[in-house]
PDB file of C-alpha atoms in Angstrom:
ATOM      1  CA  MET A  19     -17.336  32.934  27.201  1.00 48.00           C
ATOM      2  CA  ASN A  20     -15.401  30.032  25.689  1.00 49.00           C
ATOM      3  CA  SER A  21     -17.694  26.926  26.002  1.00 52.00           C
ATOM      4  CA  ALA A  22     -15.112  24.301  26.496  1.00 59.00           C
ATOM      5  CA  ASN A  23     -13.972  25.958  29.439  1.00 63.00           C
ATOM      6  CA  ASN A  24     -16.240  28.379  30.843  1.00 68.00           C
ATOM      7  CA  ASP A  25     -13.208  30.800  30.670  1.00 69.00           C
ATOM      8  CA  PRO A  26     -14.379  34.700  29.180  1.00 71.00           C
ATOM      9  CA  SER A  27     -12.208  35.818  26.316  1.00 70.00           C
ATOM     10  CA  ALA A  28     -11.407  38.721  25.128  1.00 68.00           C
ATOM     11  CA  LYS A  29     -14.090  38.240  22.210  1.00 70.00           C
ATOM     12  CA  ASP A  30     -16.972  37.913  24.662  1.00 73.00           C
ATOM     13  CA  PHE A  31     -16.882  41.545  25.467  1.00 71.00           C
ATOM     14  CA  ASP A  32     -16.670  43.010  21.812  1.00 72.00           C
ATOM     15  CA  TYR A  33     -19.392  45.029  20.338  1.00 73.00           C
ATOM     16  CA  GLU A  34     -20.400  47.879  18.205  1.00 77.00           C
ATOM     17  CA  LEU A  35     -20.040  51.054  19.925  1.00 76.00           C
ATOM     18  CA  PRO A  36     -21.303  53.826  17.438  1.00 80.00           C
ATOM     19  CA  THR A  37     -18.826  56.801  17.671  1.00 80.00           C
ATOM     20  CA  ALA A  38     -22.196  59.238  18.561  1.00 81.00           C
ATOM     21  CA  SER A  39     -21.973  56.997  21.683  1.00 77.00           C
ATOM     22  CA  ILE A  40     -18.645  57.955  22.548  1.00 77.00           C
ATOM     23  CA  ALA A  41     -18.232  61.163  25.358  1.00 78.00           C
ATOM     24  CA  GLN A  42     -15.131  63.249  23.419  1.00 79.00           C
ATOM     25  CA  ALA A  43     -14.781  65.256  26.504  1.00 82.00           C
ATOM     26  CA  PRO A  44     -16.097  65.798  30.178  1.00 82.00           C
ATOM     27  CA  ALA A  45     -19.246  66.272  31.892  1.00 85.00           C
ATOM     28  CA  LEU A  46     -19.351  70.316  32.980  1.00 89.00           C
ATOM     29  CA  ARG A  47     -19.603  68.720  36.034  1.00 89.00           C
ATOM     30  CA  ARG A  48     -19.237  65.518  37.521  1.00 85.00           C
ATOM     31  CA  ASP A  49     -22.457  64.548  38.402  1.00 88.00           C
ATOM     32  CA  GLY A  50     -24.407  65.704  35.626  1.00 88.00           C
ATOM     33  CA  ALA A  51     -22.352  62.816  33.609  1.00 89.00           C
ATOM     34  CA  ARG A  52     -23.939  60.021  31.904  1.00 87.00           C
ATOM     35  CA  LEU A  53     -25.252  56.618  33.747  1.00 88.00           C
ATOM     36  CA  LEU A  54     -26.265  53.580  32.491  1.00 87.00           C
ATOM     37  CA  VAL A  55     -28.538  51.483  34.735  1.00 87.00           C
ATOM     38  CA  ASP A  56     -29.009  47.733  34.106  1.00 86.00           C
ATOM     39  CA  ALA A  57     -32.454  47.984  35.586  1.00 86.00           C
ATOM     40  CA  GLU A  58     -34.767  45.199  35.926  1.00 88.00           C
ATOM     41  CA  ALA A  59     -37.158  46.018  33.159  1.00 92.00           C
ATOM     42  CA  GLY A  60     -33.771  46.961  30.560  1.00 90.00           C
ATOM     43  CA  PRO A  61     -30.981  48.982  30.711  1.00 90.00           C
ATOM     44  CA  GLU A  62     -31.976  52.934  31.507  1.00 91.00           C
ATOM     45  CA  HIS A  63     -30.222  56.048  31.215  1.00 91.00           C
ATOM     46  CA  ARG A  64     -30.063  58.540  34.427  1.00 93.00           C
ATOM     47  CA  SER A  65     -27.224  60.742  35.383  1.00 93.00           C
ATOM     48  CA  MET A  66     -24.839  60.282  38.105  1.00 91.00           C
ATOM     49  CA  SER A  67     -26.552  62.492  40.438  1.00 95.00           C
ATOM     50  CA  GLU A  68     -28.950  59.758  41.047  1.00 94.00           C
ATOM     51  CA  LEU A  69     -26.530  57.625  41.844  1.00 92.00           C
ATOM     52  CA  ALA A  70     -26.913  57.523  45.237  1.00 92.00           C
ATOM     53  CA  SER A  71     -30.477  56.991  45.218  1.00 93.00           C
ATOM     54  CA  LEU A  72     -29.816  54.024  43.035  1.00 91.00           C
ATOM     55  CA  ILE A  73     -27.884  51.645  45.031  1.00 91.00           C
ATOM     56  CA  ARG A  74     -29.869  49.248  47.232  1.00 90.00           C
ATOM     57  CA  PRO A  75     -27.590  47.049  50.166  1.00 94.00           C
ATOM     58  CA  GLY A  76     -26.258  44.451  48.519  1.00 92.00           C
ATOM     59  CA  ASP A  77     -25.789  45.529  45.355  1.00 88.00           C
ATOM     60  CA  LEU A  78     -22.271  45.962  43.534  1.00 86.00           C
ATOM     61  CA  VAL A  79     -20.794  49.138  42.145  1.00 84.00           C
ATOM     62  CA  VAL A  80     -17.917  48.488  39.698  1.00 83.00           C
ATOM     63  CA  LEU A  81     -15.394  51.783  39.427  1.00 82.00           C
ATOM     64  CA  ASN A  82     -13.430  52.152  36.194  1.00 80.00           C
ATOM     65  CA  ASP A  83     -10.608  54.423  37.168  1.00 80.00           C
ATOM     66  CA  THR A  84      -8.862  53.708  33.847  1.00 77.00           C
ATOM     67  CA  LYS A  85      -7.251  56.713  32.046  1.00 74.00           C
ATOM     68  CA  VAL A  86      -7.825  56.987  28.280  1.00 69.00           C
ATOM     69  CA  ILE A  87      -4.701  58.244  25.853  1.00 73.00           C
ATOM     70  CA  PRO A  88      -5.807  59.694  22.297  1.00 69.00           C
ATOM     71  CA  ALA A  89      -3.631  56.713  20.603  1.00 83.00           C
ATOM     72  CA  ARG A  90      -5.516  54.066  18.134  1.00 86.00           C
ATOM     73  CA  ILE A  91      -4.034  54.086  14.897  1.00 90.00           C
ATOM     74  CA  ARG A  92      -5.787  52.863  11.902  1.00 90.00           C
ATOM     75  CA  PHE A  93      -3.656  50.529   9.626  1.00 91.00           C
ATOM     76  CA  ARG A  94      -4.230  48.627   6.655  1.00 89.00           C
ATOM     77  CA  ARG A  95      -2.892  45.372   5.906  1.00 87.00           C
ATOM     78  CA  PRO A  96      -1.352  43.895   2.670  1.00 84.00           C
ATOM     79  CA  THR A  97      -4.551  42.807   1.279  1.00 84.00           C
ATOM     80  CA  GLY A  98      -6.243  46.181   1.617  1.00 85.00           C
ATOM     81  CA  GLY A  99      -8.646  45.366   4.689  1.00 86.00           C
ATOM     82  CA  ALA A 100      -8.881  47.744   7.342  1.00 88.00           C
ATOM     83  CA  GLY A 101      -7.616  47.532  11.361  1.00 88.00           C
ATOM     84  CA  GLU A 102      -7.137  49.352  14.028  1.00 89.00           C
ATOM     85  CA  ILE A 103      -4.361  49.950  17.335  1.00 88.00           C
ATOM     86  CA  LEU A 104      -4.933  50.905  20.610  1.00 86.00           C
ATOM     87  CA  LEU A 105      -2.537  51.927  22.419  1.00 88.00           C
ATOM     88  CA  LEU A 106      -2.978  51.175  26.343  1.00 85.00           C
ATOM     89  CA  GLU A 107      -0.121  51.347  28.052  1.00 84.00           C
ATOM     90  CA  PRO A 108       4.303  51.649  27.840  1.00 87.00           C
ATOM     91  CA  GLN A 109       6.043  48.601  28.847  1.00 90.00           C
ATOM     92  CA  LEU A 110       9.158  48.522  30.551  1.00 92.00           C
ATOM     93  CA  ASP A 111      10.850  47.347  27.141  1.00 93.00           C
ATOM     94  CA  GLY A 112      10.023  49.938  25.397  1.00 89.00           C
ATOM     95  CA  ARG A 113       6.968  48.054  23.337  1.00 88.00           C
ATOM     96  CA  TRP A 114       3.322  49.054  24.286  1.00 87.00           C
ATOM     97  CA  GLN A 115       0.243  47.000  25.376  1.00 86.00           C
ATOM     98  CA  ALA A 116      -2.426  47.037  22.810  1.00 85.00           C
ATOM     99  CA  LEU A 117      -5.874  45.676  21.756  1.00 84.00           C
ATOM    100  CA  VAL A 118      -6.013  45.108  17.716  1.00 86.00           C
ATOM    101  CA  ARG A 119      -9.367  44.702  15.889  1.00 84.00           C
ATOM    102  CA  PRO A 120     -10.052  42.615  14.419  1.00 80.00           C
ATOM    103  CA  SER A 121      -6.788  40.471  16.273  1.00 67.00           C
ATOM    104  CA  LYS A 122      -7.522  36.819  15.073  1.00 69.00           C
ATOM    105  CA  LYS A 123      -6.933  37.871  11.237  1.00 71.00           C
ATOM    106  CA  LEU A 124      -3.917  39.336  11.771  1.00 76.00           C
ATOM    107  CA  PRO A 125      -1.014  37.135  12.692  1.00 80.00           C
ATOM    108  CA  GLU A 126       1.686  37.886  14.751  1.00 80.00           C
ATOM    109  CA  GLY A 127       4.852  39.492  12.683  1.00 84.00           C
ATOM    110  CA  GLN A 128       2.674  40.647  10.346  1.00 85.00           C
ATOM    111  CA  LEU A 129       3.852  44.260   8.756  1.00 88.00           C
ATOM    112  CA  VAL A 130       0.872  46.899   8.047  1.00 88.00           C
ATOM    113  CA  GLU A 131       0.637  50.103   6.975  1.00 90.00           C
ATOM    114  CA  ILE A 132       0.160  52.636   8.716  1.00 91.00           C
ATOM    115  CA  ALA A 133       0.758  55.298   5.948  1.00 88.00           C
ATOM    116  CA  PRO A 134       2.362  55.595   2.920  1.00 87.00           C
ATOM    117  CA  GLY A 135       5.752  54.273   3.391  1.00 87.00           C
ATOM    118  CA  PHE A 136       5.125  53.590   7.108  1.00 89.00           C
ATOM    119  CA  GLU A 137       5.087  50.130   8.383  1.00 89.00           C
TER     120      GLU A 137
END
């Protein structure tokens, strides 16, 4: 968290996620989907079919119902450094809400190369 005011920033939630850990297709059966549980002894890998037996009175269950679209764009900066844009949602004015990595090094208005001849 931002130490000045204890407000979280996007940087607080940034972490490396190995490609092998990202589901490329949905589970054949929804109750067979993997579930990561924050247990007292540490994280545990379980399955969704166990969810009802894991919830206790007073527990908080957070549901993520966001839709993911395959809109990841890799780019190069004028300096040659690589980056990535993840398009999240189209806006009414024709622009997109997006996440850019690494954002702190990309000034607003900076042109980047998506492909040769395409900025």
